[in-house]
mmCIF file of C-alpha atoms in Angstrom:
data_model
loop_
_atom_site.group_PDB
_atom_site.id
_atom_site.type_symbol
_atom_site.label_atom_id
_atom_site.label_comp_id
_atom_site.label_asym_id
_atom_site.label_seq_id
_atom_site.Cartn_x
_atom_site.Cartn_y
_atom_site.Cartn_z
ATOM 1 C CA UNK A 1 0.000 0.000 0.000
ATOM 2 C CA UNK A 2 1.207 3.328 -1.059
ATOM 3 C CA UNK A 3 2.067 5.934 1.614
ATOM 4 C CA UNK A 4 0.549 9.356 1.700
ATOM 5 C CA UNK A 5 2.597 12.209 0.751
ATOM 6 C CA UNK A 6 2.956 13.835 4.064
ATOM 7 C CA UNK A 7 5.463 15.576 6.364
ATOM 8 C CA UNK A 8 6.645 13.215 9.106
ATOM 9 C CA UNK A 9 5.421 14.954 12.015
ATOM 10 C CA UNK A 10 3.921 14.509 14.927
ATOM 11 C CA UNK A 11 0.923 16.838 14.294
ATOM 12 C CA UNK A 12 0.536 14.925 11.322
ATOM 13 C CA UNK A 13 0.445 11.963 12.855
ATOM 14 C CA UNK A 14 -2.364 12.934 15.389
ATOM 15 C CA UNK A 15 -3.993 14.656 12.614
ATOM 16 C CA UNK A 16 -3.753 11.072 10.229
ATOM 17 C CA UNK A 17 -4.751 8.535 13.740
ATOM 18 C CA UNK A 18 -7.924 11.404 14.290
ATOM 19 C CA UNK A 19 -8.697 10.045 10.391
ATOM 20 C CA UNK A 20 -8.025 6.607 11.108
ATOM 21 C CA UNK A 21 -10.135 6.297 13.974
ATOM 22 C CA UNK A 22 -13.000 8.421 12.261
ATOM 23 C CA UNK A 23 -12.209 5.334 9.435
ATOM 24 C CA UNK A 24 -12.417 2.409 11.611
ATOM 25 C CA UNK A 25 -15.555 3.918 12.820
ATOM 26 C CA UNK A 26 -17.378 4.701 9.790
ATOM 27 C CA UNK A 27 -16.333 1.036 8.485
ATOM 28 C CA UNK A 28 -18.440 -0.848 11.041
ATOM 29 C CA UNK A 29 -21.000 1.376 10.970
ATOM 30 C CA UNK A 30 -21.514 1.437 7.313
ATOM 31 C CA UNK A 31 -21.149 -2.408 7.576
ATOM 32 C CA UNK A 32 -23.422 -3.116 10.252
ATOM 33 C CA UNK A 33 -26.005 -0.649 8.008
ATOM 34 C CA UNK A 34 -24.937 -2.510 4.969
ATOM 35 C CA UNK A 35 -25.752 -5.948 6.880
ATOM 36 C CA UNK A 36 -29.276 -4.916 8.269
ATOM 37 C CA UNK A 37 -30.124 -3.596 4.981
ATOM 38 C CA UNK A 38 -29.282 -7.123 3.371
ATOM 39 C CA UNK A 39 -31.561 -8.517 5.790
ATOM 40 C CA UNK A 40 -34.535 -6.255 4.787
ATOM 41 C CA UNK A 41 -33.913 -6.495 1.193
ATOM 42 C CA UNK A 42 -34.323 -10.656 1.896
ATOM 43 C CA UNK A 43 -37.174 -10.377 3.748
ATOM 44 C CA UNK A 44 -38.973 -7.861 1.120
ATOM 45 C CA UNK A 45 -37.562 -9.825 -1.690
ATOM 46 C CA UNK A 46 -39.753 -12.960 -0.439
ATOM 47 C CA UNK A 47 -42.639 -11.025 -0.468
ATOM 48 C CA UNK A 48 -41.728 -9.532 -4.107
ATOM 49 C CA UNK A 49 -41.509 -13.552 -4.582
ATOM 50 C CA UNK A 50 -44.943 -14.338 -2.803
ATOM 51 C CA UNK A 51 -47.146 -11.247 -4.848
ATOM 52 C CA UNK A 52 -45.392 -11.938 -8.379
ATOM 53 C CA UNK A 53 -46.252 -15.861 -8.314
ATOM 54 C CA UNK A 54 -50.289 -14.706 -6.813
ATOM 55 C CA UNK A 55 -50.335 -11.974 -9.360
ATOM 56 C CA UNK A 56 -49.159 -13.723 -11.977
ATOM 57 C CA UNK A 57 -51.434 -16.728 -11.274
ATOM 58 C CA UNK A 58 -54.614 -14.811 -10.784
ATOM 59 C CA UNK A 59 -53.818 -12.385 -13.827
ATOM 60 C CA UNK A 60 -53.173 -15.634 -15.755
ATOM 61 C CA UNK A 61 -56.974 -16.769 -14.795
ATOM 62 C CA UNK A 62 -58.551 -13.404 -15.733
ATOM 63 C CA UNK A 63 -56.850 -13.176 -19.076
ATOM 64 C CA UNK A 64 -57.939 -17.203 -19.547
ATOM 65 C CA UNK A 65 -62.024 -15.646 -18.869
ATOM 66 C CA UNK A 66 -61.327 -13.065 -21.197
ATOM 67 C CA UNK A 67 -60.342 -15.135 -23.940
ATOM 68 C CA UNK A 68 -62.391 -17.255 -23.173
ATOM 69 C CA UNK A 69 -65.514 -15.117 -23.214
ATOM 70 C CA UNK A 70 -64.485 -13.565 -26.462
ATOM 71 C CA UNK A 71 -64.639 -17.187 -28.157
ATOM 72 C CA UNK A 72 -68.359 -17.107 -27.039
ATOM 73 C CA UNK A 73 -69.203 -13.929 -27.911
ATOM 74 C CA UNK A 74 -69.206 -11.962 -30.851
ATOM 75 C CA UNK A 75 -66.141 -9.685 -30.534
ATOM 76 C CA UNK A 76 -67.301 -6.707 -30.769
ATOM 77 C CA UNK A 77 -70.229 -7.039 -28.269
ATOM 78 C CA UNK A 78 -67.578 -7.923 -25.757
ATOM 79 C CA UNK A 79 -65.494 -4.550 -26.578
ATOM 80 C CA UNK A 80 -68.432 -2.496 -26.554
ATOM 81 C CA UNK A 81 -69.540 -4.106 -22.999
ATOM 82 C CA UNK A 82 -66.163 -3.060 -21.299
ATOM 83 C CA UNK A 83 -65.325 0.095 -23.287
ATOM 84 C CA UNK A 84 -66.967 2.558 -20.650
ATOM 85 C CA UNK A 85 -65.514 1.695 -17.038
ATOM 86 C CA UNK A 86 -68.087 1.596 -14.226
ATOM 87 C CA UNK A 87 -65.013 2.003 -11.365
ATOM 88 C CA UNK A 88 -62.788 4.946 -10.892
ATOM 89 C CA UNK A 89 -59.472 3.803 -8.551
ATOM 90 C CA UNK A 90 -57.586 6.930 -7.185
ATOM 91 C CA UNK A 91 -53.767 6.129 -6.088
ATOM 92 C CA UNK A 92 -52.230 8.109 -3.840
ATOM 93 C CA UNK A 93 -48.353 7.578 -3.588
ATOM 94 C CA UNK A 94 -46.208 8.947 -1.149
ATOM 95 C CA UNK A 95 -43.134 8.097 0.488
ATOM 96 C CA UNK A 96 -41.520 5.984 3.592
ATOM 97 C CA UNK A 97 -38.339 5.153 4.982
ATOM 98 C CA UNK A 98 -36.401 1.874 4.943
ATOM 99 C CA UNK A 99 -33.240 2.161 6.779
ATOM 100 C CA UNK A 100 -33.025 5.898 5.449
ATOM 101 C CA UNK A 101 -34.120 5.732 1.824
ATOM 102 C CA UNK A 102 -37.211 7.130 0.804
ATOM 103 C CA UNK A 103 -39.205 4.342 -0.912
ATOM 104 C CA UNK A 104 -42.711 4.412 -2.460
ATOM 105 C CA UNK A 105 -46.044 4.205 -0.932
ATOM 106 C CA UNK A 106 -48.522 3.691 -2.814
ATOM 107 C CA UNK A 107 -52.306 3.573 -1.354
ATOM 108 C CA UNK A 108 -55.164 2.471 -3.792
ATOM 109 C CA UNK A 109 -58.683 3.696 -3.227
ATOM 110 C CA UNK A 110 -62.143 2.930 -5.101
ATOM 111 C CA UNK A 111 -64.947 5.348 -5.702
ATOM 112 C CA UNK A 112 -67.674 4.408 -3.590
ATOM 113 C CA UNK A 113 -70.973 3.121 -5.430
ATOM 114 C CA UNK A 114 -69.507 1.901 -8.704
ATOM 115 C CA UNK A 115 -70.652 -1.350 -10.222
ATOM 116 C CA UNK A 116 -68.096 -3.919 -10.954
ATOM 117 C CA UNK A 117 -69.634 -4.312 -13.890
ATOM 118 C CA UNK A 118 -70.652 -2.165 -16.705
ATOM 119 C CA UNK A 119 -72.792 -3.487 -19.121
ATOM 120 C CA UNK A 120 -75.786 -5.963 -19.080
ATOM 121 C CA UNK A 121 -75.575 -9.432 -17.968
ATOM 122 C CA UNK A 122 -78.284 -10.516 -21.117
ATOM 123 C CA UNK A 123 -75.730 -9.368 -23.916
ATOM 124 C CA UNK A 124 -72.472 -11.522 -22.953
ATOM 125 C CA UNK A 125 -71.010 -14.687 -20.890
ATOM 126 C CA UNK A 126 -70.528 -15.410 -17.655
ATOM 127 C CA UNK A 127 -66.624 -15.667 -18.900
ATOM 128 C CA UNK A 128 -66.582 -11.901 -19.148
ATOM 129 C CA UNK A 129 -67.874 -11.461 -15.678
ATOM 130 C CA UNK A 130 -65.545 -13.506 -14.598
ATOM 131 C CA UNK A 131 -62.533 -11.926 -16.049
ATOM 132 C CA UNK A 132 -64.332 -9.008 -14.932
ATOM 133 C CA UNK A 133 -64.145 -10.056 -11.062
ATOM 134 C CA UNK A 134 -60.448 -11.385 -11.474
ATOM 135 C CA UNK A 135 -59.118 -8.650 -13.236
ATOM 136 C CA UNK A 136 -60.793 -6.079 -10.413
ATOM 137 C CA UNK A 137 -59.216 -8.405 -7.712
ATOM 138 C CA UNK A 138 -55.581 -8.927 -8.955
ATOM 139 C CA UNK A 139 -55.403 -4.904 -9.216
ATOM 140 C CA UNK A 140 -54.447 -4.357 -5.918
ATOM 141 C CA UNK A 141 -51.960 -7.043 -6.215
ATOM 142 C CA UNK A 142 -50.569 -5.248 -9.172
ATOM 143 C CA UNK A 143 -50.161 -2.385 -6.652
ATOM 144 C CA UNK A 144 -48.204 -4.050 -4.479
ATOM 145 C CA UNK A 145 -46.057 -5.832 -6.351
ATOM 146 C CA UNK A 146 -45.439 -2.532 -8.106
ATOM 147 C CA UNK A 147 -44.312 -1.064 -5.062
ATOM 148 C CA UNK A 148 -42.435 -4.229 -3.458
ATOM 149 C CA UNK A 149 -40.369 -4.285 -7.007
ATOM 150 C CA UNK A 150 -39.517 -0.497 -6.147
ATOM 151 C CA UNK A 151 -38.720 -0.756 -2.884
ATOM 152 C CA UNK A 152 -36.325 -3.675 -3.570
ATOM 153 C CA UNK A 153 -34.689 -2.282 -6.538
ATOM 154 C CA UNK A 154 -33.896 0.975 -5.110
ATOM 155 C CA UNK A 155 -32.540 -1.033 -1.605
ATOM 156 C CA UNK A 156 -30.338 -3.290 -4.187
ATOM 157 C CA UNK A 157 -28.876 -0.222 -5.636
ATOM 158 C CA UNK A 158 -28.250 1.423 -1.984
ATOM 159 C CA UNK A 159 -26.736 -1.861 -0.818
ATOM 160 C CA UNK A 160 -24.012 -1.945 -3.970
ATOM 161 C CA UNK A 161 -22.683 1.827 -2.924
ATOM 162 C CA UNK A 162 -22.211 0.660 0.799
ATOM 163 C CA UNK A 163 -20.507 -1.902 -0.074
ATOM 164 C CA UNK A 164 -17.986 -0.093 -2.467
ATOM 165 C CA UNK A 165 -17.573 2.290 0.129
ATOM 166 C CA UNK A 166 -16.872 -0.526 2.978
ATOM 167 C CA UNK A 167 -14.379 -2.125 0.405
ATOM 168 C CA UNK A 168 -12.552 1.871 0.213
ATOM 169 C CA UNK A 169 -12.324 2.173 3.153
ATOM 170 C CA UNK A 170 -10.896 -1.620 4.570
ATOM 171 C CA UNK A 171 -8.834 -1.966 1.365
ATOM 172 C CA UNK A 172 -7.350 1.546 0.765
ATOM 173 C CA UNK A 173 -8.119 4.172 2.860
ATOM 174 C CA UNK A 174 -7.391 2.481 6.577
ATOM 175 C CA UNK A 175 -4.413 0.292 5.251
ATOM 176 C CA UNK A 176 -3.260 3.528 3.539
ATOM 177 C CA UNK A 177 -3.642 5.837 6.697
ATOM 178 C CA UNK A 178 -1.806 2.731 9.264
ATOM 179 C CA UNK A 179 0.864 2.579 6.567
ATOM 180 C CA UNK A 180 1.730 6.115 6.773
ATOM 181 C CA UNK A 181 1.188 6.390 10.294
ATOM 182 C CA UNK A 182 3.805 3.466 11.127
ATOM 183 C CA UNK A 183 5.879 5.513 7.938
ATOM 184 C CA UNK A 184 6.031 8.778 10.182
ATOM 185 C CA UNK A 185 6.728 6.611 13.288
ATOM 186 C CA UNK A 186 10.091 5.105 11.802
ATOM 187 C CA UNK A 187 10.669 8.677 10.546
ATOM 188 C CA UNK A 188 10.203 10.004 14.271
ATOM 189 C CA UNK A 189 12.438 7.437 15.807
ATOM 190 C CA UNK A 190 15.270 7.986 13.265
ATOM 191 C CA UNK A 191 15.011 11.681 14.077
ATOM 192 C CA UNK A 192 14.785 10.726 17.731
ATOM 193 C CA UNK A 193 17.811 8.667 17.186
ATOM 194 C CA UNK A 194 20.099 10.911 15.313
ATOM 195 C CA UNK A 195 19.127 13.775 17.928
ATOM 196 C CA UNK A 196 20.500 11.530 20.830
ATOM 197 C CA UNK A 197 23.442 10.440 18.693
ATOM 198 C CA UNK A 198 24.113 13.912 18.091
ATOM 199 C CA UNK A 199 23.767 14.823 22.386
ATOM 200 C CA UNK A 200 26.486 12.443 23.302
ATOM 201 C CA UNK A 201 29.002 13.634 20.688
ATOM 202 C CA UNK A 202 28.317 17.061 21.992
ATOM 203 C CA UNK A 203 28.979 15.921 25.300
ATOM 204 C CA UNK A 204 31.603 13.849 24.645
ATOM 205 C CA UNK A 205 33.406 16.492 22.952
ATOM 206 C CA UNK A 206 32.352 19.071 25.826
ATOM 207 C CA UNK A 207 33.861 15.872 28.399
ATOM 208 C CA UNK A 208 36.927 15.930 26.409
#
């Protein structure tokens, strides 16, 4: 490890242990941050996990009615049944914190008094009202799973700069600072030396 371009002194060398013990500091702390972080991204990861495989099962279902209902019915009776929405959904997103980042919130609210479905029950299938149903269900899943993808994304990325700053700081910045710091040390003690060599010839030569 390279040593810092510094003069050997001893206010330097306070100045550089003040550093290193600011740097041994920060590294446990960012570490222990990074580590608890790691745990919430695994615990919101398995719920990512859990919504994706419901939503993706229940959307699967929906889109099966659908299809379904437009093999019974004429196609365009079945466009013209869902082309006016009966329910207005409002979502109101905010934020909240995990572990200090500012993640998405995202609440989903109906209008009260809508009809799930819009259009008459004597012009198409059962099929349609039940894609109808499914579709209306799996929304707030989609929500979620929206916001769970976020939140984990955005805790992935915050998890990769800790960790590049942990590996600066136990790789090159602390071996850096105790390699100059034992550097200025050696320096000191030669100085310390030479002075005391330099004493006893005075002395000597004073004795003589």
């Amino acid at each position: 490890m390279a040593v810092m371009n510094v003069n050997p002194t001893r206010m330097e060398m306070k100045r550089l242990q003040a550093r290193l013990k600011t740097a041994v500091r920060g590294h446990k702390l960012l570490k222990d941050k990074t580590d608890e972080m790691i745990r919430r991204f695994i615990t919101i990861a398995e719920e990512n996990k859990r919504l994706r495989i419901a939503t993706e099962k229940e959307l699967c279902l929906a889109l099966s009615a659908f299809a379904d209902a437009r093999s019974r019915t004429d196609g365009r009776v079945v466009e013209e049944a869902i082309l006016m929405p009966a329910r207005k959904v409002t979502l109101n997103c905010s934020k909240r914190k995990v572990m200090g980042i500012d993640v998405p919130a995202i609440q989903i609210s109906e209008s009260a008094g809508c009809d799930l479905y819009p259009y008459s029950f004597l012009t198409v299938t059962e099929q349609l009202d039940d894609s109808i149903r499914g579709i209306s269900a799996v929304l707030v899943k989609l929500v979620q799973l929206a916001e769970t993808e976020k939140t984990c994304n955005m805790l992935a990325e915050e998890i990769e700069k800790n960790k590049r700053r942990v590996n600066a700081l136990e790789n090159i910045m602390i071996p850096q600072l105790t390699e100059t710091i034992k550097y200025i040390k050696m320096k000191l003690d030669e100085s310390e030396r030479a002075a005391t060599v330099r004493l006893m010839k005075v002395k000597d030569i004073l004795n003589s």
